[in-house]
Structure formats: C-alpha cells, structure tokens
GROMACS .gro file of C-alpha atoms in nm:
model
  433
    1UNK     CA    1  -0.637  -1.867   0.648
    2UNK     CA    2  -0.653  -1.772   0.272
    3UNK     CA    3  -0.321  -1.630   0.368
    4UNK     CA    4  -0.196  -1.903   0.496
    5UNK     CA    5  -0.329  -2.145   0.203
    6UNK     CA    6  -0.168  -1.863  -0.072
    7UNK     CA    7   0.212  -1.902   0.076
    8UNK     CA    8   0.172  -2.293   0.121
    9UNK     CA    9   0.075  -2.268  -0.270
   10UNK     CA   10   0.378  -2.103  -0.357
   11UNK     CA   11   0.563  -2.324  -0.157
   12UNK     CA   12   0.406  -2.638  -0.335
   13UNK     CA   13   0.490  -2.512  -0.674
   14UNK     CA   14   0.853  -2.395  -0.553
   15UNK     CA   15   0.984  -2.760  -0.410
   16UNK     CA   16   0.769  -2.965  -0.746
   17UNK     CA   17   0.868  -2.725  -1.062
   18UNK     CA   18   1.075  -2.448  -0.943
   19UNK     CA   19   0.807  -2.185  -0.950
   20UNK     CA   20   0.859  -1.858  -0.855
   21UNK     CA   21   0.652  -1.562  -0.782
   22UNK     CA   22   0.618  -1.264  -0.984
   23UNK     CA   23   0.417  -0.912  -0.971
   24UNK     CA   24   0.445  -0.886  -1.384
   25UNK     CA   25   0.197  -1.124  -1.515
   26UNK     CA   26   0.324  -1.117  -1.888
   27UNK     CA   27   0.613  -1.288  -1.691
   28UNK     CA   28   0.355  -1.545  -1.565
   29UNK     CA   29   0.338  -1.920  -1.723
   30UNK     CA   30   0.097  -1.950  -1.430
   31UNK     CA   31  -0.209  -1.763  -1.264
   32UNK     CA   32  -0.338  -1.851  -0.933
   33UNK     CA   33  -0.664  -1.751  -0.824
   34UNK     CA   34  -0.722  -1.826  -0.443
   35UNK     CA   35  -1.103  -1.725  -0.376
   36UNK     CA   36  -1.375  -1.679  -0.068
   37UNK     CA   37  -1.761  -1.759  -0.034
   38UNK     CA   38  -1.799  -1.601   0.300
   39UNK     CA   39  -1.933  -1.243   0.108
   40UNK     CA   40  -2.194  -1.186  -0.147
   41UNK     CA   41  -2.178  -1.239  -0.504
   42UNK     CA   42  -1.829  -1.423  -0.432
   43UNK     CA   43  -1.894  -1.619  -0.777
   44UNK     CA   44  -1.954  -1.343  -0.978
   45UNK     CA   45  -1.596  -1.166  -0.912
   46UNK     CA   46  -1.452  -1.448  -0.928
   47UNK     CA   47  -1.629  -1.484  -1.289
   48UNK     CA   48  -1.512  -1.130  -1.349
   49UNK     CA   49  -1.188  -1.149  -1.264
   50UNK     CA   50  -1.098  -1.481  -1.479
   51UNK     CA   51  -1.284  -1.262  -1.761
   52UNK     CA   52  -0.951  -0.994  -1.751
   53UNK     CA   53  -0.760  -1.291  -1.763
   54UNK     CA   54  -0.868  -1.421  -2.163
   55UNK     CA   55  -0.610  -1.237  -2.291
   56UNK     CA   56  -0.343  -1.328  -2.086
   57UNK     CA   57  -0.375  -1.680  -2.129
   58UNK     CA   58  -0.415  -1.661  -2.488
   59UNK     CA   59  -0.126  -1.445  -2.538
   60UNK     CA   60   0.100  -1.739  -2.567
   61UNK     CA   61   0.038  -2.106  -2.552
   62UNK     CA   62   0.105  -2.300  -2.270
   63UNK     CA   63  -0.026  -2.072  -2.014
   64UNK     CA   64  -0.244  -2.227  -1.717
   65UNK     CA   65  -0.503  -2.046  -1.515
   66UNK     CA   66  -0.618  -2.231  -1.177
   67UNK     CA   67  -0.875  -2.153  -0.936
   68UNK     CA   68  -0.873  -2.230  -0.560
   69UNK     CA   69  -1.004  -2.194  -0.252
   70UNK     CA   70  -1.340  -2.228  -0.107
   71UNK     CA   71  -1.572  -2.048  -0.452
   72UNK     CA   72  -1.416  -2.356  -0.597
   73UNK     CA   73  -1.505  -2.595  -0.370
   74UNK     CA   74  -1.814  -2.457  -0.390
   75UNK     CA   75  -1.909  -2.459  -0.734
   76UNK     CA   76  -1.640  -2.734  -0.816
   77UNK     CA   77  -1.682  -2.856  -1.243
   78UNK     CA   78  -1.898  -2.552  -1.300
   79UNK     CA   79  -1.625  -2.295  -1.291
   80UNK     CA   80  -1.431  -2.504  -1.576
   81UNK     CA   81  -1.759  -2.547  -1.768
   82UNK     CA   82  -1.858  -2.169  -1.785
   83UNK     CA   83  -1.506  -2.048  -1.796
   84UNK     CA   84  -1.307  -2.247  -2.014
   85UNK     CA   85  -0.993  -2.061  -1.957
   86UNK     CA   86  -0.978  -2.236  -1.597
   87UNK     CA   87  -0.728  -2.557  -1.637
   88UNK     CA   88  -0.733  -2.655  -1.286
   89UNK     CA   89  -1.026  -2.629  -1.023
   90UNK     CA   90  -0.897  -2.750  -0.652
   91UNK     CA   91  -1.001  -2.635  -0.298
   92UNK     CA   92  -0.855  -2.567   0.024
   93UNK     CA   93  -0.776  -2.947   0.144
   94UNK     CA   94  -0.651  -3.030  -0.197
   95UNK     CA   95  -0.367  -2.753  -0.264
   96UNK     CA   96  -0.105  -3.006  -0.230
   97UNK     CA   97  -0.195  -3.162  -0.502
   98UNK     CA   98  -0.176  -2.830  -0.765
   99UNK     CA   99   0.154  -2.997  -0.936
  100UNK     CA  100  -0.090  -3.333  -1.021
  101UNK     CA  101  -0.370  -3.133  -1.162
  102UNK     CA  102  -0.146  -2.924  -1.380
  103UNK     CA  103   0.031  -3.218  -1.569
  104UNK     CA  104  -0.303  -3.375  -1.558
  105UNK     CA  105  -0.449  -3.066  -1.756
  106UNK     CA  106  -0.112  -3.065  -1.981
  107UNK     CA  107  -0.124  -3.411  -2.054
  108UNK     CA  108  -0.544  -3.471  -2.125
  109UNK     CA  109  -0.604  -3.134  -2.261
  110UNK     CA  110  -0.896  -3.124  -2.033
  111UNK     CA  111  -1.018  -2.940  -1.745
  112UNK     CA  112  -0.880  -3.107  -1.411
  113UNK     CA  113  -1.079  -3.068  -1.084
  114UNK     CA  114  -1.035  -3.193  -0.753
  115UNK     CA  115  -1.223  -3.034  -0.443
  116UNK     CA  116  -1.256  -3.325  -0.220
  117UNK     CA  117  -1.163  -3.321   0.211
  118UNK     CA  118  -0.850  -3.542   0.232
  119UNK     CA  119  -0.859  -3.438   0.594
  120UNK     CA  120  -0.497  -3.427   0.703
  121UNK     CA  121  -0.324  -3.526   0.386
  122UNK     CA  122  -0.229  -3.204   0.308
  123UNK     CA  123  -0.044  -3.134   0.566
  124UNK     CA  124   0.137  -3.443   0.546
  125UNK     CA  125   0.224  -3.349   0.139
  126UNK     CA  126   0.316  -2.999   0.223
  127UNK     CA  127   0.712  -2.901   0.200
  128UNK     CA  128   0.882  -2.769   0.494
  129UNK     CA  129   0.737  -2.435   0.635
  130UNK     CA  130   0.907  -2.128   0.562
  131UNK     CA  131   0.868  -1.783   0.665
  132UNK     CA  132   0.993  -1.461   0.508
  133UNK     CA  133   1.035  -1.283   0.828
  134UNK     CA  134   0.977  -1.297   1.213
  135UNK     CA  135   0.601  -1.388   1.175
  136UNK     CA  136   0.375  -1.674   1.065
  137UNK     CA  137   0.124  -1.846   0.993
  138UNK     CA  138   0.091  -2.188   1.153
  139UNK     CA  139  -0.240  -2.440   1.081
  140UNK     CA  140  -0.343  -2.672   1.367
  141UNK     CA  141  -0.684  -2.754   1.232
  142UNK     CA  142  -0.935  -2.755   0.907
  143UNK     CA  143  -1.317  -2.706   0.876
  144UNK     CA  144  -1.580  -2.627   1.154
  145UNK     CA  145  -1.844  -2.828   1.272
  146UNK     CA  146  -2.057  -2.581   1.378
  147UNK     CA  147  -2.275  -2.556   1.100
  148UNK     CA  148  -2.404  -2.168   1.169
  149UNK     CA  149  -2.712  -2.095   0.956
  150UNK     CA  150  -2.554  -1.856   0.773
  151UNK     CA  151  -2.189  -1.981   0.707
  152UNK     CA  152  -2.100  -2.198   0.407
  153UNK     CA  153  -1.743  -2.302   0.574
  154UNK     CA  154  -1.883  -2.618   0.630
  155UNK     CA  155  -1.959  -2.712   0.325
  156UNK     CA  156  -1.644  -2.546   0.147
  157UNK     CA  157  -1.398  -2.663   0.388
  158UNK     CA  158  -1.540  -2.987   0.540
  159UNK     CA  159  -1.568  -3.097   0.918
  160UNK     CA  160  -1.326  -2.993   1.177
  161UNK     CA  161  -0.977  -3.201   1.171
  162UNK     CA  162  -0.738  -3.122   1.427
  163UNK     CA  163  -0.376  -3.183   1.362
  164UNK     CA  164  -0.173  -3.405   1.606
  165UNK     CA  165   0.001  -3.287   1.854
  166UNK     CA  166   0.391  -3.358   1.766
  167UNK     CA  167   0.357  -3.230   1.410
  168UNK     CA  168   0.232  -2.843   1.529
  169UNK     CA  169   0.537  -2.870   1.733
  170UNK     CA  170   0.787  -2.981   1.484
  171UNK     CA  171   0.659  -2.699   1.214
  172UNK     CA  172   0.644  -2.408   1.529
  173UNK     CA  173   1.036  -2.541   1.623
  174UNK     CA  174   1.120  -2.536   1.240
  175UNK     CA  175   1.059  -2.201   1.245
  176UNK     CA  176   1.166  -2.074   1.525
  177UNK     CA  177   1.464  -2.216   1.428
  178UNK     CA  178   1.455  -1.994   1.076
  179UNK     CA  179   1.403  -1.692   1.310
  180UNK     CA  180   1.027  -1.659   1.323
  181UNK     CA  181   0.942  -1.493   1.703
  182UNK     CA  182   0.556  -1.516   1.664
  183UNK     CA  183   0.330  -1.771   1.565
  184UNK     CA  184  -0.064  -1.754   1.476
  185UNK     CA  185  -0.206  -2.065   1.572
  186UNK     CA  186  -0.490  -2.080   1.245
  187UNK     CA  187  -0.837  -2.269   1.242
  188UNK     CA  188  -1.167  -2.212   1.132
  189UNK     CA  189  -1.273  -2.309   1.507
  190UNK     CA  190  -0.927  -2.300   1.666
  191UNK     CA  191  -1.051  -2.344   1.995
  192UNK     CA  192  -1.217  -2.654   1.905
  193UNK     CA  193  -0.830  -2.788   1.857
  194UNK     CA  194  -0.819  -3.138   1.953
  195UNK     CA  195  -0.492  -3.243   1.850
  196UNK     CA  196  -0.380  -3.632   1.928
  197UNK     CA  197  -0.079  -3.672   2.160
  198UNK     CA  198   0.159  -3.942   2.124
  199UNK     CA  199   0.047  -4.124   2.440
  200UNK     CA  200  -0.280  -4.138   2.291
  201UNK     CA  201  -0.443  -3.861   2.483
  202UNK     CA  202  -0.615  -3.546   2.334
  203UNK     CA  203  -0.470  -3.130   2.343
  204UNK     CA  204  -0.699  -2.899   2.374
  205UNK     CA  205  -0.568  -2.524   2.222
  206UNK     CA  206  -0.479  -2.382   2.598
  207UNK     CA  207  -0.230  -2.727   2.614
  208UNK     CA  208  -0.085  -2.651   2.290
  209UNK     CA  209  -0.046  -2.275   2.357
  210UNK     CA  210   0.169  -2.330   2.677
  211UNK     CA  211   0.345  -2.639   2.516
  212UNK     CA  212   0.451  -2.364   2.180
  213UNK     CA  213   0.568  -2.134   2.475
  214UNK     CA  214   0.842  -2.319   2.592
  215UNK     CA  215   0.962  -2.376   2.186
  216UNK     CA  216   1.267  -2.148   2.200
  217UNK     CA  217   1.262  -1.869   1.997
  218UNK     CA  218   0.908  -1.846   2.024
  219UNK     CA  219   0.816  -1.569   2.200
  220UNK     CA  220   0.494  -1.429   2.154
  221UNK     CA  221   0.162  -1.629   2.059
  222UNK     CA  222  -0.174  -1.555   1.889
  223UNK     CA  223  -0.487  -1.739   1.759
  224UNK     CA  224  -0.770  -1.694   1.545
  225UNK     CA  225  -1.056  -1.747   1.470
  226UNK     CA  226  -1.266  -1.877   1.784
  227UNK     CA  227  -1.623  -1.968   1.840
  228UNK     CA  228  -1.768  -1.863   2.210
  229UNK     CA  229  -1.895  -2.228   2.297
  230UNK     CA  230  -1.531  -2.381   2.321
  231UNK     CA  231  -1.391  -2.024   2.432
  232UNK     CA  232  -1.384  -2.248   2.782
  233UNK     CA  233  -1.153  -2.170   3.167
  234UNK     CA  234  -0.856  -2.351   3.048
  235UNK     CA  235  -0.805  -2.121   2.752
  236UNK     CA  236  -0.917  -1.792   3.033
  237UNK     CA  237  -0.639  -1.958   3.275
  238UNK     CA  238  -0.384  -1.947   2.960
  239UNK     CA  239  -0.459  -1.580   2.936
  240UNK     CA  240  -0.436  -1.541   3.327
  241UNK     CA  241  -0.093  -1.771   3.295
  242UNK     CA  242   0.084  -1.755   2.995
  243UNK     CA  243   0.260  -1.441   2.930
  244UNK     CA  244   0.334  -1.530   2.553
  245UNK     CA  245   0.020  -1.515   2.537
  246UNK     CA  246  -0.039  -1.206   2.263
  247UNK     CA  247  -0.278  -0.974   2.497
  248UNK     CA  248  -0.592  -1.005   2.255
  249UNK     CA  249  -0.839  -1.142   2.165
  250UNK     CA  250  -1.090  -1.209   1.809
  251UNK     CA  251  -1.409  -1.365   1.972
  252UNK     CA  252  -1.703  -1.353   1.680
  253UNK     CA  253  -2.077  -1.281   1.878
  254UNK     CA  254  -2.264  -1.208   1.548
  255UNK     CA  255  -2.550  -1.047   1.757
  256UNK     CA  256  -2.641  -0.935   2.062
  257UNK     CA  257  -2.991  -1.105   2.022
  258UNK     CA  258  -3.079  -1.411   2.209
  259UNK     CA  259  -3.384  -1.462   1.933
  260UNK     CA  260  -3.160  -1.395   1.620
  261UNK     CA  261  -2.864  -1.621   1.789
  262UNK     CA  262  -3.082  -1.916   1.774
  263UNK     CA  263  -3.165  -1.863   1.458
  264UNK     CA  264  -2.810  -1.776   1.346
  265UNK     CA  265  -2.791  -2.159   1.564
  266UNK     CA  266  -2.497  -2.028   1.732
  267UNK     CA  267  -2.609  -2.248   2.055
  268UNK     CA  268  -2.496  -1.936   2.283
  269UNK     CA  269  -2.664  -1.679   2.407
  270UNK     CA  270  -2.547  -1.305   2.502
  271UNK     CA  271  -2.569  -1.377   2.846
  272UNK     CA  272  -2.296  -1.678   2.836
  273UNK     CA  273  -2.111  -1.461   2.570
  274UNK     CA  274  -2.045  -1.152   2.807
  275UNK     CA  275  -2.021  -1.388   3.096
  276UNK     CA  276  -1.667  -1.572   2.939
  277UNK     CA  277  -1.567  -1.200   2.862
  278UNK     CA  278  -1.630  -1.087   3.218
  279UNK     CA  279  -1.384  -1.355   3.341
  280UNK     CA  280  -1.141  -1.299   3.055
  281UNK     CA  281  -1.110  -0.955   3.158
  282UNK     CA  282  -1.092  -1.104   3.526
  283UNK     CA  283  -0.773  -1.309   3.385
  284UNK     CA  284  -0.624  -0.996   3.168
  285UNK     CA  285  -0.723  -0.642   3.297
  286UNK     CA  286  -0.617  -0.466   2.952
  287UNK     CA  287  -0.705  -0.721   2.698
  288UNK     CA  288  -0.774  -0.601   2.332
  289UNK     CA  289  -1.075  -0.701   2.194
  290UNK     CA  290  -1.238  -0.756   1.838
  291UNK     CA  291  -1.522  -0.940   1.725
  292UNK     CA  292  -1.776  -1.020   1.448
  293UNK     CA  293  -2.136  -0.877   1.387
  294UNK     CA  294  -2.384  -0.957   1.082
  295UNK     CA  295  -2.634  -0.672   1.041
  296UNK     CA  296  -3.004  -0.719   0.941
  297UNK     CA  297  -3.004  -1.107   0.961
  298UNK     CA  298  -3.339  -1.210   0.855
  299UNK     CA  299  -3.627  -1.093   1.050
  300UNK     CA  300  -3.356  -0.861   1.284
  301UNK     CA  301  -3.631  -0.629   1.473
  302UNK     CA  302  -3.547  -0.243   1.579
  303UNK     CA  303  -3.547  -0.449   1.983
  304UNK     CA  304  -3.253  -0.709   1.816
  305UNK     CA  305  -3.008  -0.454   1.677
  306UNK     CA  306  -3.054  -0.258   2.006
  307UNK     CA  307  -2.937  -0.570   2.203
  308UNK     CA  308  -2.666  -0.588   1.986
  309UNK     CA  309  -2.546  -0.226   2.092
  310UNK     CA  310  -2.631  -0.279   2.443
  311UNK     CA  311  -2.396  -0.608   2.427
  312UNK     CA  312  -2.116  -0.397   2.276
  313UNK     CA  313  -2.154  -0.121   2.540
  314UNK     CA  314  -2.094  -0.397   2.782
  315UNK     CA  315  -1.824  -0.590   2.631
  316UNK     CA  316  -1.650  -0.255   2.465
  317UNK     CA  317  -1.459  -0.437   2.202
  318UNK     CA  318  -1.188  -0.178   2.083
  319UNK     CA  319  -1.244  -0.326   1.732
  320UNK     CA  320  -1.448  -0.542   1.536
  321UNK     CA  321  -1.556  -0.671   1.154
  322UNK     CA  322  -1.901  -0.556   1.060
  323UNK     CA  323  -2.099  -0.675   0.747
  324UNK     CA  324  -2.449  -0.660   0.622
  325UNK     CA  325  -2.588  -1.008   0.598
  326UNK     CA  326  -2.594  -1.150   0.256
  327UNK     CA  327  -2.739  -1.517   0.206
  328UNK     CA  328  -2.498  -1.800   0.085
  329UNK     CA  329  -2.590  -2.025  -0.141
  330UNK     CA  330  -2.681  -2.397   0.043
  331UNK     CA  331  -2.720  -2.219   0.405
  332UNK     CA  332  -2.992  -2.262   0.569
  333UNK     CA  333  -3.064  -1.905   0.633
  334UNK     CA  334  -3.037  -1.862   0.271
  335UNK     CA  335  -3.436  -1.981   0.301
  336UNK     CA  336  -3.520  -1.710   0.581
  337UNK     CA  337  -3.756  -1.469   0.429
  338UNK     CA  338  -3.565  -1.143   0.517
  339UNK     CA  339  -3.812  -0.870   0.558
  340UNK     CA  340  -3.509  -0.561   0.663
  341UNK     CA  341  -3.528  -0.339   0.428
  342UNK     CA  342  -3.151  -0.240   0.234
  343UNK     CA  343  -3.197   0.134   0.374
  344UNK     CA  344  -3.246  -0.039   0.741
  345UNK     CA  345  -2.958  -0.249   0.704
  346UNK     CA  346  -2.739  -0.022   0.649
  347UNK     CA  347  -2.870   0.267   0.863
  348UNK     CA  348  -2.799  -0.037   1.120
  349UNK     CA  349  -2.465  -0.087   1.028
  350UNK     CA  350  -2.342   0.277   1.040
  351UNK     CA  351  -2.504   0.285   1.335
  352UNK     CA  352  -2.270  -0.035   1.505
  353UNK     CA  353  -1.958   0.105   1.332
  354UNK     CA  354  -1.967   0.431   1.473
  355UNK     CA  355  -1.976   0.259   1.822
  356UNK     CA  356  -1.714   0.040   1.744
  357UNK     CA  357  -1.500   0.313   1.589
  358UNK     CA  358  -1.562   0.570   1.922
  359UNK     CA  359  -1.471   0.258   2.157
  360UNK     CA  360  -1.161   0.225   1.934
  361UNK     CA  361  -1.046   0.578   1.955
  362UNK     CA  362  -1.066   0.549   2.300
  363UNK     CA  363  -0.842   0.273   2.337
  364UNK     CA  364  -0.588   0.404   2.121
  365UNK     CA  365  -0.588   0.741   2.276
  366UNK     CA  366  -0.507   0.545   2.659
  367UNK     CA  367  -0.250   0.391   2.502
  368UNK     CA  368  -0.019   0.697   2.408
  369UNK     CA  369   0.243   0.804   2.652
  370UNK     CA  370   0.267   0.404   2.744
  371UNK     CA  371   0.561   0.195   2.695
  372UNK     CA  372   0.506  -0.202   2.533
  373UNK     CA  373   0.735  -0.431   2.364
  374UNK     CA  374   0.728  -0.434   1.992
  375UNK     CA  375   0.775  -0.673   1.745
  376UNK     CA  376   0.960  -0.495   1.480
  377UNK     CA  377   0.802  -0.684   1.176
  378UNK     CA  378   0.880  -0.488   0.842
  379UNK     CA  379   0.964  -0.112   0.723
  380UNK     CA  380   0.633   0.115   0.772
  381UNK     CA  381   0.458   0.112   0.432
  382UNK     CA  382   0.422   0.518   0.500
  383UNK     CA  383   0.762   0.483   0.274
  384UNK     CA  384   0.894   0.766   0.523
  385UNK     CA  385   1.231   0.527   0.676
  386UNK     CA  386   1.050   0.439   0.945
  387UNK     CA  387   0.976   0.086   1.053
  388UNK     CA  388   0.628  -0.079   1.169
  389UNK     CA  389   0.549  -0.327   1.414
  390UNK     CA  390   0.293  -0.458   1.624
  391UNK     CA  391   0.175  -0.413   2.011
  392UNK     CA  392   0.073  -0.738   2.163
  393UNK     CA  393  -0.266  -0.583   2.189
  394UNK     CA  394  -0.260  -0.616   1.787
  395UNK     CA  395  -0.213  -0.275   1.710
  396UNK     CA  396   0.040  -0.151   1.435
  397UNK     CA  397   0.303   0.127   1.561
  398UNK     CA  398   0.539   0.297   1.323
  399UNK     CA  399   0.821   0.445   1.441
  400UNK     CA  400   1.224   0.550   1.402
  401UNK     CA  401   1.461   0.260   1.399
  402UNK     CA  402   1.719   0.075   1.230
  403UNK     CA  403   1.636  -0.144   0.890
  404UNK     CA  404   1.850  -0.440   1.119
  405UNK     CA  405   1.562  -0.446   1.426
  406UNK     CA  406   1.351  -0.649   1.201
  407UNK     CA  407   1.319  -0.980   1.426
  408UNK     CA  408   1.400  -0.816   1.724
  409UNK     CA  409   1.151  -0.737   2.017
  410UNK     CA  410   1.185  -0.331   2.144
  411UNK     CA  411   1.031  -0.104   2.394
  412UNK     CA  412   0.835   0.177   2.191
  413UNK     CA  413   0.634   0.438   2.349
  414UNK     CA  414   0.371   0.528   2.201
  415UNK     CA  415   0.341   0.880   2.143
  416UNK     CA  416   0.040   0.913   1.903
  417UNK     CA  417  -0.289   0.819   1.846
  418UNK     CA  418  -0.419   0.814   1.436
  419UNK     CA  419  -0.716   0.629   1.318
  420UNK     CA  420  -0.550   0.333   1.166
  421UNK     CA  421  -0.224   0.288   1.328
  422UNK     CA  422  -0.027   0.436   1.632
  423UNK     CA  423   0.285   0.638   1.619
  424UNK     CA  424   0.642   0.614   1.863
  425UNK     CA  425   0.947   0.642   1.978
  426UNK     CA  426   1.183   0.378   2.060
  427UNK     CA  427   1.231   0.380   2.469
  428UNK     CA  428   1.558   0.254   2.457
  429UNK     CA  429   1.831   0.163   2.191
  430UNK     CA  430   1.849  -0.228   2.272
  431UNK     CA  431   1.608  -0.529   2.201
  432UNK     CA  432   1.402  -0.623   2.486
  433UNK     CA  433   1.446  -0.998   2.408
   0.00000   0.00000   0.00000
C-alpha cells in the first residue's frame, strides 16, 4: 500500500507541476517522505531522517520538504511544530491534494497540514493510472474496521471505504490496455471489499476477482492483505474456479492462541482459522501460503507461543512476516501490562522463524525440476544478464532469457532451490500467453 500511495504521489506531482523523479537529491526542489506507524519507534526515524535533511533544504531557497503517510496522520501539526523544516504534513487519504498544500506553504510561509479521511475523494482527484511495466498496483478499498488491539490502521487510515464497482474496472482495463498482465487488488481488509454496482447492488472481492478476469489482457490476479473473518466460501470457490487466480495466498493469524486472539480482539479463533485453510487447500491442492505472527503480545504464556507452533505445523505456511510486538501509541493494547521478558521474546521469535524458514525450504526444494508459467517482470537484480520473474505461487525465479520477454508469460523450469529466490531454465523459446 505505501507502494502504491508513493507512485500515485509521483503521479500527482507529474500531471499538476511537471515533477519528475530523481535519485540525486542536490537535483531535488522537492523531498517526499512517505512514512509507517505499524513498527516501533516509527516517529523517531522519521524525526531522524528529516534531521539529515537540514542541510539539504537550506542549501538553496525554495526547497520544500513534505511528510506523508500514516506517522503523519498520526502525529498530524506536531511533526511541523518540532521539525520546522517540514512545509507540508498530509496523510494517506489526502495525497491528492500535495499540489494545494505546497502553494499553500509557498504562498503563507507557514506550515500546511491536512490529514483528514475524504473517503473516496482521492481516488476521484487522482490522474490516470500508469504502470512502468507488466505489473501493478490497483486500490479497491481504504481503512479497516476491525479495530485489532494492537493496530493503529484505524486511526491512521480511517474506516473501511470500498470503491465502486465500475471505477476498479475502468483503472484494471486502463491498464491492461498500457500492457500491464497482473494486477494486485490492494486494501487494508481487501476481503472486506464491498464495492457498489451500478444497479445498486453490492461486490464482494470473489465478484470483482472473476469480473477483472475476463478484462483482456489481464491475466493473472492477486490480493492482499486479508483478515480471516471475511476470508468466506465465495472467495475459497474463486480459488477452486478462477484460474487467474495467482495460486497464493497472505492470510495474517497473529497467534495460534485462542486466549491471546481475544485479546488481540481478532473475533476468530485458531480453530475457524485452520478450518477456512483446510477447505482452501480442499479448493487448491498446492496453494502457497504466508501469514502474519506478533511474538510476546502482552501476557503471551510458554502454553500460547506453543499453540502458535502447533497452528503452523498444521497450516505449514511456506512463508510468513514475523515481528516482536511493540505497543502503538492510542491502541488499546498499548495499556496491557506486558510481563515477557525482551530475552523471551525473542528466544520466541527465533524459535517461529526457524519453523517458518524449514517449512519454506521445503517448499522450494519440491518445486525444482517442475515446470510453471512465469511472468517475466524485470532483469534479475543479480546484474548477471539474466532476467527475474515470478511463479504464481509468489516466488521470484531468475533465469536466461531475452531483455524483450519482459511482459510476456513463459514456461521456466525450475532447476534450483536458494534461500531467497529460485533459479531456471526457460522450457521452451515461446510465450505461453
């Protein structure tokens, strides 16, 4: 999503002043910083990083710094008042409006901030989409709703909005048109898309995903990030139906602990959790799967972490994203009294990645000597001539082909396993589609 809201940026500045990006900042008249309050001590490098940035910005006059994203909606006037290098404050639902805040700044001298939830507006104020190569980004909702007790989304990126219906379309056919192949269908809670229709009825995600299959062009699908309580049959049947369908899966558990769940108030419990995996793996044999775990939540007990492990035995996710838990400022878990000692925590967390990275290993190791379509998406950043792209299962492959198969779909079999990527051979000289 930060991704997503970095490009869209660009693009804002592009169509209003003729902006364009550069990697030497001396060239700069303009620094963006586009931040995240999901880790600890987000403020602070955010404070740390505009500090390397005094002399930059009064290196010549005229230079604007701005600060984005979801610290800023956070901590809104306060970053202006302690930094006051910082011109323009705005968050996530305001980006659209970056051109407005920097003439307001030019014109008043002063500090201009706006981190208010326009709900759909910016979507409606954003130029055309625009990719830079056969993937992208594509946002059908804003916000979550779910109000975890340990996630400050809620408060940074207001209440779930769901686009409607006809607009995802439209910006998925634009670019397909441009030559994009694969979409990823972006949300907070993307599963919880409820996306008006023009005859006044409601799509869910698993509508939307089949009615994005039949865009031409479009030929493979993904989505992220989902919460298990809308993970419901219609998107399983998608899975069992839809062969565009990317063959994975990023479905966050947190824990494996039906006592630390409720007080994470994720409103699941294991039990339901592995029970919509069970019949996703009913619906697609070979699935990949990932998911999220917080370590040494509050009050996590030596009996809690092992239910975690037991869940991932179970569930054998091939991959996941592991953190200790850090408290964020205006959670309510922020008030837990968290007795886990550091030395536990992260005992803990080695521990779970371990696991995850055995059960990964053995995934990637089945998957050599096996042929699968690939997406060629870029040159391999191994700098050796080869080019890179991904499995449907997520998984990166590098191997020999022409610069001109960027775009194309080929059959690659993969030949080797290595820790962070695979390695193959193209199967036949021709695209697959």
């Amino acid at each position: 999503m930060n991704e997503y809201d970095s490009a869209k940026m660009a693009d804002v500045l592009a169509a209003s002043d003729g902006y364009q990006r550069t990697t030497e900042p001396d060239e700069a008249d303009l620094l963006l910083l586009n931040t995240c309050s999901v880790r600890e001590k987000a403020q602070e490098k955010v404070f740390s990083e505009l500090g390397r940035w005094r002399e930059w910005k009064t290196a010549r006059p005229g230079r604007q710094v701005a600060v984005g994203g979801c610290v800023a909606s956070q901590e809104g006037e306060a970053i202006a008042r302690r930094e006051q290098l910082v011109d323009v404050v705005f968050g996530p639902q305001t980006l659209h409006r970056l051109p407005q805040l920097l003439d307001a700044t030019r014109a008043s001298g002063r500090p201009a901030v706006d981190v208010s939830f326009p709900e759909i507006e910016k979507f409606d104020r954003l130029p055309e989409p625009r990719a830079d190569g056969p993937t992208a980004f594509v946002s059908i909702m804003e916000g979550c709703s779910k109000y975890c007790s340990f996630c400050v989304v809620p408060y940074t990126r207001g209440e779930e909005v769901s686009r409607p219906l006809h607009d995802v379309l439209v910006e998925c056919a634009q670019l397909a048109a441009s030559g994009v192949r694969e979409v990823t269908l972006l949300g907070q809670n993307v599963n919880g898309y409820r996306g008006a229709a023009g005859d006044g009825s409601t799509c869910d995600l698993a509508l939307l995903i089949h009615y994005v299959a039949r865009i031409e062009g479009i030929e493979r699908i993904r989505f992220t990030t989902s919460h298990p309580l809308e993970f419901d049959d219609g998107l399983i049947e998608a899975f069992a139906d839809e062969p565009k369908l990317a063959n994975y899966l990023h479905l966050p558990v947190q824990s494996g602990s039906d006592r630390v769940l409720k007080l994470m108030k994720r409103n699941h419990t294991a039990g339901v959790y592995l029970d919509k995996i069970r019949r996703l793996r009913a619906a697609r044999p070979d699935i990949a799967l990932s998911s999220d775990f917080i370590v040494g939540f509050p009050g996590e007990t030596d009996d809690d972490f092992r239910a975690t492990m037991d869940l991932i035995a179970e569930a054998r996710f091939d991959s996941a994203f592991s953190f200790v838990y850090s408290p964020r400022p205006g959670t309510p878990a922020a008030n837990l009294r968290d007795g886990v000692p550091p030395a536990v925590k992260q005992e803990r967390l080695s521990i779970l990645q371990n696991r995850i990275r055995q059960l990964s290993d053995e995934y990637c190791r089945g998957l050599v000597g096996g042929t699968f379509p690939v997406l060629v998406e870029r040159p391999s950043r191994r700098g050796d001539g080869q080019m890179a792209g991904r499995l449907s299962n997520n998984r990166w492959v590098n191997f020999d082909a022409p610069a001109d198969a960027v775009g194309r779909f080929v059959d690659v079999t993969v030949t080797e396993a290595l820790s962070n990527s695979l390695r193959g051979r193209l199967a036949e000289a021709g695209a697959t589609a």
